[in-house]
Coordinates of C-alpha atoms and ligand atoms in Angstrom, one line a residue:
M74 CA 0.2 5.5 -60.1
K75 CA 1.8 3.8 -57.1
K76 CA 4.4 1.7 -59.1
W77 CA 5.8 4.8 -60.7
I78 CA 6.8 6.3 -57.4
M79 CA 9.8 4.4 -55.9
E80 CA 11.5 4.6 -52.5
E81 CA 13.4 7.9 -52.9
D82 CA 10.4 9.7 -54.4
K83 CA 8.3 8.8 -51.5
L84 CA 9.7 11.4 -49.3
N85 CA 9.2 13.9 -52.2
L86 CA 5.6 12.9 -52.6
I87 CA 5.0 13.5 -48.8
F88 CA 6.6 17.0 -49.2
V89 CA 4.4 17.7 -52.2
I90 CA 1.2 16.7 -50.3
I91 CA 2.1 18.7 -47.2
S92 CA 3.1 21.7 -49.4
G93 CA -0.3 21.6 -51.2
I94 CA -2.2 21.6 -47.9
A95 CA 0.0 24.5 -46.7
L96 CA -0.7 26.4 -49.9
L97 CA -4.5 26.0 -49.6
V98 CA -4.2 27.3 -46.0
S99 CA -2.2 30.3 -47.1
L100 CA -4.6 31.0 -49.8
S101 CA -7.5 31.0 -47.5
H102 CA -5.6 33.1 -44.9
L103 CA -7.2 30.9 -42.3
L104 CA -4.1 30.3 -40.0
R105 CA -1.9 33.1 -41.1
G106 CA -2.4 34.9 -37.9
S107 CA -2.2 31.9 -35.5
L108 CA 0.8 30.4 -37.2
G109 CA 2.8 33.5 -36.9
F110 CA 4.0 33.1 -40.5
D111 CA 2.6 32.6 -44.0
S112 CA 2.1 28.7 -44.4
A113 CA 3.2 29.1 -47.9
W114 CA 6.7 29.1 -46.4
I115 CA 6.3 25.4 -45.8
A116 CA 5.9 24.9 -49.7
I117 CA 8.9 27.2 -50.4
V118 CA 11.1 25.2 -48.0
L119 CA 10.0 21.6 -48.8
C120 CA 9.6 22.0 -52.6
G121 CA 11.5 25.2 -53.3
I122 CA 14.9 24.4 -51.7
P123 CA 15.5 21.2 -53.5
I124 CA 14.8 23.0 -56.9
L125 CA 17.0 25.8 -56.0
L126 CA 19.9 23.4 -55.0
G127 CA 19.3 21.5 -58.2
A128 CA 19.6 24.6 -60.4
I129 CA 22.6 25.7 -58.6
K130 CA 24.3 22.3 -59.0
G131 CA 23.3 22.3 -62.7
L132 CA 24.7 25.7 -63.2
V133 CA 28.0 25.2 -61.3
V134 CA 28.8 21.5 -61.9
D135 CA 27.3 20.7 -65.3
H136 CA 27.2 24.3 -66.7
D137 CA 23.7 23.5 -67.9
I138 CA 20.6 25.7 -67.8
K139 CA 17.5 23.8 -67.3
A140 CA 13.8 24.7 -66.5
D141 CA 14.6 24.8 -62.9
V142 CA 16.9 27.9 -63.2
L143 CA 13.8 29.9 -64.2
V144 CA 11.7 28.5 -61.5
S145 CA 14.4 29.4 -59.1
I146 CA 14.7 32.9 -60.3
A147 CA 11.0 33.4 -60.0
L148 CA 11.0 31.8 -56.6
V149 CA 13.7 34.1 -55.1
A150 CA 12.3 37.2 -56.8
S151 CA 8.9 36.5 -55.3
V152 CA 10.2 35.8 -51.8
C153 CA 12.3 39.1 -51.9
I154 CA 9.2 41.2 -52.6
G155 CA 7.2 39.2 -49.9
E156 CA 4.9 37.4 -52.4
Y157 CA 5.3 34.0 -50.6
F158 CA 2.1 32.4 -52.0
A159 CA 3.3 32.9 -55.6
A160 CA 6.9 31.5 -54.7
G161 CA 5.3 28.4 -52.9
E162 CA 2.9 27.7 -55.7
V163 CA 5.5 27.7 -58.4
A164 CA 7.8 25.5 -56.5
F165 CA 4.9 23.1 -55.6
I166 CA 3.8 22.7 -59.3
M167 CA 7.5 22.2 -60.3
A168 CA 7.9 19.5 -57.7
I169 CA 4.8 17.5 -59.0
G170 CA 6.4 17.8 -62.5
T171 CA 9.7 16.4 -61.3
L172 CA 8.0 13.5 -59.5
L173 CA 6.1 12.5 -62.6
E174 CA 9.1 12.7 -64.8
N175 CA 11.3 10.6 -62.5
G176 CA 8.5 8.0 -62.5
T177 CA 8.4 7.8 -66.3
S178 CA 12.1 7.6 -66.9
R179 CA 13.3 5.4 -64.1
K180 CA 12.0 2.2 -65.7
A181 CA 14.4 2.3 -68.6
N182 CA 17.6 1.6 -66.6
E183 CA 16.2 -1.3 -64.5
G184 CA 17.0 -3.9 -67.2
I185 CA 20.8 -2.9 -67.4
E186 CA 21.0 -2.8 -63.5
R187 CA 19.7 -6.3 -63.3
L188 CA 22.3 -7.6 -65.8
I189 CA 25.1 -5.9 -64.0
K190 CA 23.9 -7.3 -60.7
L191 CA 24.4 -10.8 -62.3
T192 CA 28.1 -10.2 -63.0
P193 CA 30.1 -12.2 -60.4
K194 CA 32.8 -10.1 -58.7
T195 CA 35.3 -12.8 -58.0
A196 CA 36.7 -16.2 -59.4
R197 CA 38.6 -19.0 -57.8
V198 CA 41.7 -19.5 -59.7
L199 CA 43.7 -22.8 -59.4
K200 CA 47.5 -22.2 -59.7
D201 CA 50.0 -24.9 -58.7
G202 CA 47.2 -26.9 -57.0
T203 CA 46.3 -24.0 -54.7
E204 CA 43.0 -22.0 -54.9
K205 CA 43.2 -18.4 -55.1
I206 CA 40.2 -15.8 -55.1
I207 CA 40.9 -13.0 -57.5
P208 CA 38.6 -10.3 -59.0
A209 CA 36.7 -11.7 -61.9
D210 CA 38.1 -9.0 -64.3
Q211 CA 41.6 -10.2 -63.6
V212 CA 41.1 -13.7 -65.0
N213 CA 43.3 -14.5 -68.0
I214 CA 42.6 -16.7 -70.9
N215 CA 43.6 -20.4 -70.3
D216 CA 43.4 -19.8 -66.5
I217 CA 41.9 -22.9 -64.7
L218 CA 39.0 -21.8 -62.6
L219 CA 37.0 -23.7 -59.9
V220 CA 33.2 -23.4 -59.8
L221 CA 31.2 -24.6 -56.8
A222 CA 27.7 -25.6 -56.8
G223 CA 25.3 -22.6 -56.7
E224 CA 27.9 -20.2 -57.9
T225 CA 27.5 -18.0 -61.0
I226 CA 30.2 -18.6 -63.6
P227 CA 32.6 -15.7 -63.8
V228 CA 33.8 -15.9 -67.5
D229 CA 33.3 -17.9 -70.5
G230 CA 35.1 -21.2 -70.8
V231 CA 35.2 -24.9 -71.3
I232 CA 34.6 -27.5 -68.6
A233 CA 38.0 -29.2 -67.9
S234 CA 36.9 -31.6 -65.2
G235 CA 33.6 -32.6 -63.6
E236 CA 30.0 -32.7 -64.6
T237 CA 27.0 -30.4 -63.6
S238 CA 23.8 -28.9 -64.7
I239 CA 23.6 -25.2 -65.4
D240 CA 20.8 -22.8 -65.3
Q241 CA 21.3 -20.7 -68.5
S242 CA 17.9 -18.9 -68.3
V243 CA 19.5 -15.4 -68.2
M244 CA 21.3 -15.9 -71.6
T245 CA 19.0 -18.1 -73.6
G246 CA 15.6 -17.9 -71.8
E247 CA 15.6 -21.9 -71.5
S248 CA 14.1 -22.4 -68.2
L249 CA 15.4 -26.0 -67.7
P250 CA 19.0 -26.4 -66.4
I251 CA 21.2 -28.0 -69.0
D252 CA 23.5 -30.9 -68.3
K253 CA 27.2 -30.2 -69.0
T254 CA 30.3 -32.2 -68.9
V255 CA 34.0 -32.2 -69.9
G256 CA 34.5 -30.3 -73.1
D257 CA 31.1 -28.4 -73.0
A258 CA 31.1 -24.7 -73.2
V259 CA 29.9 -22.5 -70.2
T260 CA 29.0 -18.8 -70.3
S261 CA 29.5 -16.1 -67.7
G262 CA 26.4 -15.0 -65.9
T263 CA 24.8 -18.5 -65.9
V264 CA 24.4 -20.3 -62.7
N265 CA 26.0 -23.7 -61.8
Q266 CA 23.4 -25.8 -60.1
Y267 CA 24.6 -29.1 -58.5
G268 CA 28.1 -30.2 -59.4
T269 CA 31.6 -28.8 -58.7
F270 CA 33.7 -28.5 -61.7
T271 CA 36.9 -26.8 -63.1
M272 CA 36.9 -24.8 -66.3
R273 CA 39.4 -23.3 -68.7
A274 CA 38.8 -19.6 -69.4
T275 CA 38.4 -18.9 -73.1
K276 CA 36.7 -15.4 -73.1
V277 CA 37.5 -12.9 -70.4
G278 CA 36.6 -9.3 -69.5
K279 CA 34.7 -7.3 -72.1
D280 CA 34.7 -10.4 -74.5
S281 CA 32.6 -12.6 -72.2
S282 CA 29.0 -13.3 -73.1
L283 CA 27.5 -11.5 -70.2
Q284 CA 29.6 -8.3 -70.7
R285 CA 28.8 -8.3 -74.4
M286 CA 25.0 -8.6 -73.6
I287 CA 25.2 -5.7 -71.1
Q288 CA 27.2 -3.7 -73.8
M289 CA 24.4 -4.5 -76.4
V290 CA 21.6 -3.4 -74.0
K291 CA 23.5 -0.2 -73.2
E292 CA 24.0 0.6 -76.9
A293 CA 20.4 -0.1 -77.6
E294 CA 19.5 2.3 -74.9
A295 CA 21.9 5.0 -76.1
N296 CA 20.7 4.7 -79.7
K297 CA 17.3 5.3 -78.5
A298 CA 17.6 9.0 -77.5
P299 CA 15.9 9.7 -74.2
I300 CA 13.0 12.1 -74.1
I301 CA 14.4 15.3 -73.0
T302 CA 11.6 17.4 -71.8
L303 CA 10.7 20.1 -74.1
A304 CA 10.9 22.6 -71.4
D305 CA 14.6 21.7 -70.7
R306 CA 15.4 21.8 -74.3
W307 CA 14.1 25.3 -74.6
A308 CA 15.2 26.3 -71.0
T309 CA 18.2 28.5 -72.0
W310 CA 16.0 30.5 -74.3
M311 CA 13.2 30.7 -71.8
V312 CA 15.5 32.0 -69.0
W313 CA 16.8 34.9 -71.1
A314 CA 13.4 35.7 -72.5
A315 CA 11.8 35.8 -68.9
L316 CA 14.7 37.9 -67.5
G317 CA 14.5 40.2 -70.6
A318 CA 10.5 40.5 -70.2
A319 CA 10.9 41.2 -66.5
V320 CA 13.6 43.8 -66.9
I321 CA 11.8 45.6 -69.7
T322 CA 8.5 45.5 -67.8
G323 CA 10.4 46.8 -64.7
A324 CA 12.2 49.4 -66.6
V325 CA 9.0 50.7 -68.7
T326 CA 6.6 50.6 -65.8
G327 CA 9.0 51.2 -62.9
E328 CA 6.9 48.6 -60.9
L329 CA 9.0 45.8 -59.4
I330 CA 5.8 43.8 -58.6
R331 CA 4.9 43.7 -62.3
A332 CA 8.5 42.4 -63.2
V333 CA 8.1 39.7 -60.6
T334 CA 4.7 38.7 -61.8
V335 CA 6.2 38.3 -65.3
L336 CA 8.8 35.9 -63.9
V337 CA 6.1 33.9 -62.1
V338 CA 3.8 33.5 -64.9
F339 CA 6.8 32.8 -67.3
C340 CA 7.6 29.5 -65.3
P341 CA 6.9 26.7 -67.7
C342 CA 5.1 24.4 -65.2
A343 CA 2.2 23.4 -67.4
F344 CA 4.8 22.9 -70.1
I345 CA 6.7 20.6 -67.8
L346 CA 3.6 18.7 -67.1
A347 CA 2.5 18.4 -70.7
T348 CA 4.6 15.4 -71.5
P349 CA 4.8 13.2 -68.4
T350 CA 1.1 13.3 -67.6
A351 CA 0.1 12.4 -71.1
I352 CA 2.5 9.5 -71.2
L353 CA 1.5 8.3 -67.8
A354 CA -2.1 8.3 -68.9
G355 CA -1.4 6.8 -72.3
I356 CA 0.7 4.0 -70.8
G357 CA -2.0 3.4 -68.0
N358 CA -4.8 3.2 -70.6
A359 CA -2.8 0.7 -72.7
T360 CA -2.3 -1.4 -69.6
T361 CA -6.0 -1.9 -69.2
Y362 CA -6.0 -3.5 -72.5
G363 CA -3.1 -5.9 -71.6
I364 CA -0.4 -3.8 -73.4
I365 CA 2.6 -3.0 -71.3
I366 CA 4.6 -0.2 -72.8
R367 CA 8.0 0.0 -71.3
S368 CA 8.7 3.9 -71.4
G369 CA 7.6 7.1 -72.7
D370 CA 10.4 6.9 -75.2
A371 CA 9.0 3.6 -76.5
L372 CA 5.5 5.1 -76.8
E373 CA 6.8 8.0 -78.8
R374 CA 8.5 5.6 -81.2
F375 CA 5.3 3.5 -81.6
S376 CA 3.4 6.6 -82.6
K377 CA 5.8 7.2 -85.6
V378 CA 5.9 3.6 -87.1
K379 CA 4.8 3.2 -90.6
H380 CA 5.6 -0.6 -91.2
I381 CA 4.8 -3.6 -88.9
A382 CA 6.8 -6.9 -89.3
F383 CA 5.5 -10.0 -87.9
D384 CA 7.2 -13.2 -87.0
K385 CA 5.1 -16.3 -88.0
T386 CA 5.2 -19.1 -85.7
G387 CA 3.9 -18.2 -82.3
T388 CA 3.1 -14.7 -83.3
L389 CA 0.6 -14.9 -86.2
T390 CA -0.1 -18.4 -85.6
H391 CA -0.9 -20.0 -82.2
G392 CA 2.4 -21.8 -82.0
K393 CA 0.6 -25.1 -81.0
L394 CA 1.5 -27.2 -84.0
N395 CA -0.1 -30.5 -85.0
V396 CA 2.0 -33.3 -86.0
M397 CA 0.6 -34.4 -89.4
A398 CA 3.0 -37.0 -90.4
V399 CA 6.2 -38.7 -89.5
K400 CA 8.3 -40.1 -92.3
S401 CA 11.4 -42.3 -91.9
F402 CA 13.7 -43.1 -94.7
N403 CA 16.0 -45.2 -92.8
D404 CA 15.0 -48.9 -92.7
C405 CA 16.4 -49.5 -89.4
I406 CA 14.4 -46.7 -87.7
T407 CA 10.7 -47.0 -87.5
E408 CA 8.5 -43.8 -87.6
E409 CA 7.8 -44.2 -83.9
K410 CA 11.6 -44.5 -83.1
L411 CA 12.3 -41.3 -85.3
L412 CA 9.8 -39.5 -83.3
Y413 CA 11.3 -40.7 -80.1
Y414 CA 14.7 -39.4 -81.0
A415 CA 13.2 -36.0 -82.1
A416 CA 11.1 -35.7 -79.0
S417 CA 13.8 -36.6 -76.7
A418 CA 16.2 -34.0 -78.4
E419 CA 13.5 -31.3 -78.3
Q420 CA 12.8 -31.8 -74.6
R421 CA 14.8 -28.6 -73.7
S422 CA 13.6 -26.5 -76.6
E423 CA 11.5 -23.4 -75.9
H424 CA 10.5 -23.0 -79.5
P425 CA 6.7 -23.8 -80.2
I426 CA 7.9 -26.4 -82.8
G427 CA 10.0 -28.3 -80.3
K428 CA 7.3 -28.1 -77.8
S429 CA 4.6 -29.3 -80.0
I430 CA 6.8 -32.3 -81.0
V431 CA 7.4 -33.3 -77.3
S432 CA 3.6 -32.9 -76.3
Y433 CA 2.5 -35.1 -79.3
Y434 CA 4.9 -37.7 -78.4
Q435 CA 3.7 -37.6 -74.8
S436 CA 0.0 -37.7 -75.9
I437 CA 0.5 -41.0 -77.5
C438 CA 1.9 -42.0 -74.2
H439 CA 5.6 -42.8 -74.5
T440 CA 8.4 -42.0 -72.2
M441 CA 11.4 -40.0 -73.5
C442 CA 15.1 -40.2 -72.7
E443 CA 17.1 -37.4 -71.1
P444 CA 19.1 -35.7 -73.8
Q445 CA 22.8 -35.2 -73.4
E446 CA 24.8 -32.0 -74.6
F447 CA 21.6 -30.2 -75.7
S448 CA 22.3 -27.2 -77.8
L449 CA 19.8 -24.7 -79.3
L450 CA 20.6 -23.1 -82.6
A451 CA 18.3 -20.2 -82.7
G452 CA 16.0 -20.0 -85.6
Q453 CA 17.3 -23.3 -87.1
G454 CA 16.7 -26.2 -84.6
V455 CA 18.3 -28.2 -82.0
R456 CA 21.2 -30.7 -81.5
A457 CA 21.5 -33.4 -78.7
F458 CA 22.7 -36.9 -77.9
V459 CA 19.9 -39.4 -77.3
D460 CA 20.9 -42.9 -76.3
G461 CA 24.2 -42.1 -77.5
Q462 CA 23.1 -41.1 -81.0
E463 CA 23.7 -37.7 -82.3
V464 CA 20.3 -36.2 -83.2
M465 CA 19.7 -33.0 -85.1
A466 CA 16.1 -31.7 -85.7
G467 CA 15.5 -28.5 -87.7
K468 CA 15.4 -26.8 -90.9
P469 CA 17.4 -28.1 -94.0
D470 CA 20.0 -25.5 -93.6
L471 CA 20.8 -26.7 -90.1
L472 CA 21.6 -30.2 -91.5
K473 CA 23.5 -28.8 -94.5
T474 CA 25.9 -26.7 -92.3
E475 CA 26.8 -29.9 -90.5
G476 CA 27.6 -31.5 -93.8
I477 CA 24.6 -33.7 -93.9
T478 CA 23.0 -34.0 -97.3
I479 CA 19.2 -34.4 -97.7
P480 CA 18.6 -36.8 -100.5
E481 CA 16.5 -35.6 -103.4
K482 CA 13.9 -38.4 -102.7
I483 CA 13.4 -37.1 -99.2
Q484 CA 13.2 -33.4 -100.3
K485 CA 10.6 -34.3 -102.9
A486 CA 8.4 -36.2 -100.4
A487 CA 8.7 -33.2 -98.1
T488 CA 7.6 -30.8 -100.9
D489 CA 4.3 -32.5 -101.1
Y490 CA 3.6 -31.3 -97.7
S491 CA 5.3 -28.0 -97.6
E492 CA 3.3 -26.9 -100.6
K493 CA 0.2 -27.1 -98.5
G494 CA 1.6 -24.8 -96.1
A495 CA 3.2 -27.3 -93.6
T496 CA 6.3 -26.8 -91.6
I497 CA 9.0 -29.6 -92.2
V498 CA 11.4 -30.6 -89.4
Y499 CA 14.2 -32.7 -90.8
I500 CA 15.7 -35.3 -88.5
G501 CA 19.5 -36.1 -88.9
I502 CA 20.8 -39.1 -86.9
N503 CA 24.6 -39.7 -86.7
K504 CA 25.2 -37.3 -89.7
E505 CA 22.6 -38.8 -92.0
T506 CA 19.1 -37.6 -92.9
A507 CA 16.8 -40.1 -91.4
G508 CA 13.5 -38.6 -92.2
F509 CA 11.2 -35.6 -91.4
I510 CA 8.2 -34.7 -89.3
V511 CA 5.4 -32.6 -90.8
L512 CA 3.7 -30.1 -88.7
S513 CA 0.8 -27.8 -89.3
D514 CA -0.1 -24.6 -87.3
T515 CA -3.3 -22.6 -87.2
V516 CA -3.4 -19.0 -87.7
R517 CA -4.6 -16.9 -84.9
E518 CA -8.5 -16.4 -85.5
D519 CA -8.1 -12.5 -85.1
A520 CA -4.9 -12.2 -87.3
A521 CA -6.7 -11.3 -90.5
A522 CA -8.9 -8.8 -88.8
M523 CA -5.9 -7.2 -87.1
I524 CA -3.9 -6.9 -90.4
S525 CA -6.8 -5.2 -92.0
K526 CA -7.2 -2.8 -89.1
L527 CA -3.5 -1.9 -89.5
K528 CA -4.0 -1.3 -93.2
E529 CA -6.9 1.1 -92.3
L530 CA -4.4 3.0 -90.1
H531 CA -2.1 3.1 -93.2
M532 CA 0.5 0.7 -91.8
E533 CA 2.3 -1.8 -94.2
P534 CA 2.2 -5.3 -92.7
I535 CA 5.4 -7.4 -93.4
L536 CA 5.9 -11.2 -92.7
L537 CA 9.4 -12.1 -91.7
T538 CA 10.0 -15.8 -91.1
G539 CA 12.6 -18.5 -90.6
D540 CA 10.2 -21.0 -92.2
N541 CA 10.2 -22.2 -95.7
A542 CA 8.7 -20.1 -98.6
S543 CA 5.6 -22.3 -99.1
A544 CA 4.5 -22.1 -95.5
A545 CA 5.2 -18.4 -95.5
Q546 CA 3.1 -17.9 -98.6
Y547 CA 0.3 -19.9 -97.3
I548 CA 0.0 -18.0 -94.0
S549 CA 0.5 -14.7 -95.7
E550 CA -2.4 -15.4 -98.1
L551 CA -4.7 -16.3 -95.2
V552 CA -4.1 -12.9 -93.4
S553 CA -3.5 -10.9 -96.5
I554 CA 0.0 -9.7 -96.1
S555 CA 1.6 -9.1 -99.5
K556 CA 5.2 -8.4 -98.4
V557 CA 6.8 -11.7 -97.3
K558 CA 10.4 -12.8 -96.7
S559 CA 11.1 -16.4 -95.7
D560 CA 13.9 -18.7 -94.8
L561 CA 15.4 -15.9 -92.7
L562 CA 17.9 -16.6 -89.9
P563 CA 17.8 -14.4 -86.8
E564 CA 20.6 -12.2 -88.3
D565 CA 18.7 -11.8 -91.6
K566 CA 15.6 -10.6 -89.7
M567 CA 17.7 -8.1 -87.9
N568 CA 19.4 -7.0 -91.2
E569 CA 15.9 -6.6 -92.9
L570 CA 14.8 -4.3 -90.0
K571 CA 18.0 -2.3 -90.1
R572 CA 17.4 -1.5 -93.8
Y573 CA 14.2 0.2 -93.0
N574 CA 16.1 2.1 -90.2
Q575 CA 18.5 3.3 -92.7
K576 CA 15.9 4.4 -95.0
D577 CA 14.4 6.4 -92.3
E578 CA 11.2 4.2 -92.3
P579 CA 10.3 3.4 -88.8
V580 CA 9.4 -0.2 -88.6
C581 CA 7.9 -2.2 -85.6
M582 CA 8.7 -5.8 -85.1
V583 CA 6.3 -8.2 -83.4
G584 CA 7.8 -11.4 -82.3
D585 CA 7.8 -14.2 -79.7
G586 CA 11.1 -16.3 -79.7
I587 CA 14.7 -16.2 -78.5
N588 CA 15.4 -16.0 -82.2
D589 CA 13.3 -12.8 -82.4
A590 CA 15.3 -11.0 -79.6
L591 CA 17.8 -9.5 -82.1
A592 CA 15.3 -8.4 -84.3
L593 CA 13.1 -6.8 -81.6
K594 CA 16.2 -4.9 -80.4
S595 CA 17.2 -3.7 -83.8
A596 CA 13.7 -2.6 -85.0
Y597 CA 12.6 1.1 -84.3
A598 CA 10.1 -0.3 -81.9
G599 CA 9.4 -4.0 -80.7
V600 CA 6.4 -5.9 -79.4
A601 CA 6.8 -9.2 -77.7
M602 CA 4.3 -11.9 -77.0
G603 CA 4.1 -12.1 -73.1
G604 CA 2.4 -15.4 -72.8
I605 CA 4.0 -17.7 -75.4
G606 CA 7.1 -15.5 -75.7
S607 CA 10.6 -16.2 -74.2
D608 CA 11.9 -14.1 -71.4
I609 CA 14.7 -12.8 -73.7
A610 CA 12.2 -11.6 -76.4
V611 CA 10.3 -9.9 -73.6
E612 CA 13.3 -8.1 -72.2
A613 CA 14.2 -6.9 -75.7
A614 CA 10.9 -5.5 -76.6
D615 CA 9.4 -1.9 -76.0
A616 CA 6.0 -3.2 -75.5
V617 CA 4.6 -6.6 -74.4
L618 CA 1.3 -8.2 -75.1
V619 CA 0.4 -9.7 -71.8
S620 CA -2.0 -12.4 -73.1
D621 CA -0.6 -12.7 -76.7
D622 CA -3.7 -10.7 -77.9
I623 CA -2.4 -9.6 -81.3
Q624 CA -5.7 -7.9 -82.0
R625 CA -4.5 -5.1 -79.7
I626 CA -1.5 -4.1 -82.0
P627 CA -3.6 -1.6 -83.9
Y628 CA -4.7 0.0 -80.6
L629 CA -1.1 0.1 -79.3
I630 CA -0.4 2.2 -82.4
K631 CA -3.5 4.3 -81.9
I632 CA -2.9 5.0 -78.4
S633 CA 0.6 6.0 -78.8
Q634 CA -0.5 8.4 -81.7
K635 CA -3.3 9.8 -79.6
T636 CA -0.8 10.4 -76.6
M637 CA 1.6 12.2 -78.8
K638 CA -1.2 14.4 -80.2
K639 CA -2.2 15.1 -76.6
I640 CA 1.3 16.2 -75.8
N641 CA 1.2 18.6 -78.6
V642 CA -2.0 20.2 -77.6
N643 CA -0.9 20.4 -74.1
I644 CA 2.2 22.3 -75.3
V645 CA 0.5 24.6 -77.6
F646 CA -2.1 25.4 -74.9
S647 CA 0.3 26.0 -72.1
M648 CA 2.7 28.3 -74.3
S649 CA -0.4 30.4 -75.3
L650 CA -1.5 30.7 -71.8
N651 CA 2.0 31.6 -70.7
F652 CA 2.3 34.2 -73.4
L653 CA -1.1 35.7 -72.5
A654 CA -0.3 35.7 -68.8
V655 CA 3.1 37.5 -69.4
L656 CA 1.2 40.1 -71.4
L657 CA -1.4 40.6 -68.7
S658 CA 1.2 40.8 -66.1
A659 CA 3.4 43.3 -67.9
M660 CA 0.2 45.4 -68.2
G661 CA -0.4 45.2 -64.5
I662 CA -3.7 43.4 -64.7
L663 CA -2.3 40.3 -62.9
N664 CA -0.6 40.5 -59.5
P665 CA 1.7 37.8 -58.3
V666 CA -1.0 35.9 -56.5
L667 CA -3.5 36.1 -59.5
G668 CA -0.4 35.3 -61.7
A669 CA 0.3 32.2 -59.6
L670 CA -3.4 31.1 -59.9
V671 CA -3.5 31.5 -63.7
H672 CA -0.3 29.6 -63.8
N673 CA -2.0 26.9 -61.5
V674 CA -5.1 26.8 -63.8
G675 CA -3.0 26.1 -66.8
S676 CA -1.2 23.3 -65.0
V677 CA -4.6 21.7 -63.9
A678 CA -6.0 22.0 -67.4
V679 CA -3.0 20.1 -68.8
V680 CA -3.4 17.5 -66.2
I681 CA -7.2 17.1 -67.0
N682 CA -6.6 17.0 -70.6
S683 CA -3.9 14.2 -70.2
A684 CA -6.2 12.3 -67.8
L685 CA -8.9 12.2 -70.6
L686 CA -6.6 9.5 -72.2
F687 CA -7.4 7.1 -69.4
V688 CA -11.0 6.8 -70.8
S689 CA -9.9 6.3 -74.4
K690 CA -11.5 3.1 -75.8
D691 CA -10.3 0.5 -78.4
R692 CA -13.1 0.5 -80.9
Ligands
ADP951 P1 9.2 -18.1 -87.4 O1 10.0 -16.9 -88.0 O2 8.2 -18.7 -88.3 O3 8.7 -17.9 -86.0 P2 11.6 -19.4 -86.5 O4 12.5 -18.3 -87.0 O5 11.4 -19.4 -85.1 O6 10.3 -19.4 -87.3 O7 12.2 -20.8 -86.9 C1 12.6 -21.1 -88.3 C2 12.6 -22.5 -88.7 O8 13.6 -23.2 -88.0 C3 11.4 -23.3 -88.3 O9 10.4 -23.3 -89.2 C4 12.0 -24.7 -88.2 O10 12.1 -25.2 -89.4 C5 13.3 -24.4 -87.5 N1 13.3 -24.5 -86.1 C6 13.6 -23.6 -85.4 N2 13.5 -24.0 -84.0 C7 13.3 -25.3 -84.1 C8 13.2 -26.5 -83.1 N3 13.3 -26.3 -81.8 N4 13.0 -27.7 -83.6 C9 12.9 -27.8 -85.0 N5 13.0 -26.9 -85.9 C10 13.2 -25.6 -85.5
MG952 MG1 8.4 -17.4 -83.8

């Protein structure tokens, strides 16, 4: 509960608590005499005035009728006829609703704010030998900039002089700093570690990497319509209906008090609580199973998915691969040397394949060399200079795009392994295929059971992998997934998911790597592996499995469906209760205080019903 309530809401929380006590006192008539005024006034002032001001601002500035307008009308009407308890109670419940809503919606914007904070405000431009500090958004292409140690790089560019090492973790998720020298590209938002260097700007303003990323995240947010509370969606209608009912009641019966009671019971407080309380309880329950769901909006999307797409390495498999064989096809390079080149080049890789090659090489107790000019080609492999030799390690396409052919003999030798489900990493040295490394991965023990549970929930599992077709086939048979797409680049995974979105078939993506970030963002809903997964994947996802426990995925779907069901029940219940209460008030059976209490009972019932989600179990 606590983490949902941030600084600015703390004061409101205190107000709500004080108001609650004041209302209890008012109801019990205890101190009415000794205080000299009805203590319900405390609730009216603390909770009511902010609502009143909010409603006036909404009407005057945004020309927008929200649920708070109706509450304000009921509040003022009750005060006018001296029904202070009813007024205070309505304000009190409404304030609780607002607190809960703020808590659930605030999380969403934190990601963007963090990125914006990373954007440097100024840049040091060198002109005619002198240094001038100008705003970062006024840098032009081809300007020469000076970057000192510890500074954030203001725009994208190429190093013109000097050497340094750069922390690129914000952009790539790579946690180790990367060495850079003259001619290397540097991106905005990344942090210069040790050296001082000059750079030539190549992409500025909106085109720079950081700005593009902020834009992408913003678009992703905008595409995902925020949950507008149902109460607000219906507010205009409700205000007129309430006023109409009150006027008719007043006109027909001639009793002002009945009209005011109608206004009080019409207030949609239980309605307002229906959604945020259920979402809080649903998200809270999921947390106890190691599932972090980012927002209520995400939860709603999970409840609607019909297909679940999985990445292979690191998601369905453990991502701790065994090196089965190393084959060199270059007489001058021994198998051990080939492994040395590959392991050295992979040292900076975050990919499970790279990590596995490195740890295997270390386990046979050899030291590696520091790679130079390391670059990561997401979903394909890596490139780096090792002892002055250009080394590439990755899938066949990576070598092909560099113009390196893989001789038939080598391909044939590799097929013998890949047919058995192994992953092949080809090694190119100085633009020639030198050999390959064979790796095998183990499927997570609970993967097959998880897939069969998903099928019971009528979900269609899909395998989307960047690995070769045979490896994909092998794994898919082990876990019984019949829909398989292999040899996909990160963009291909994204396009595959977009196709589902276009067909209006909500699909959820489960992935772990940097190369999955795009897919996670473009899927209707995304789940990242919190343990093995890279930061960028975690950032891009709507939910995170804290300890990579894929067995929980069916429960994630189940709890989100349960929560949405709960919300619907809450809404139907609170609407029915409101309707009944309006009738009883119009008939004069309820007075304002009784009306306020019925109204309160409705809200409490909704909260209890939602809280039941906390005890939901994954069985
Ligand atoms: P998956 O979809 O199975 O998780 P990826 O999309 O992460 O696979 O990677 C696809 C393929 O790209 C791998 O099977 C491998 O051949 C190659 N690859 C990716 N990263 C690396 C790396 N760091 N080193 C070598 N090969 C890599
Ligand atoms: Mg992966």
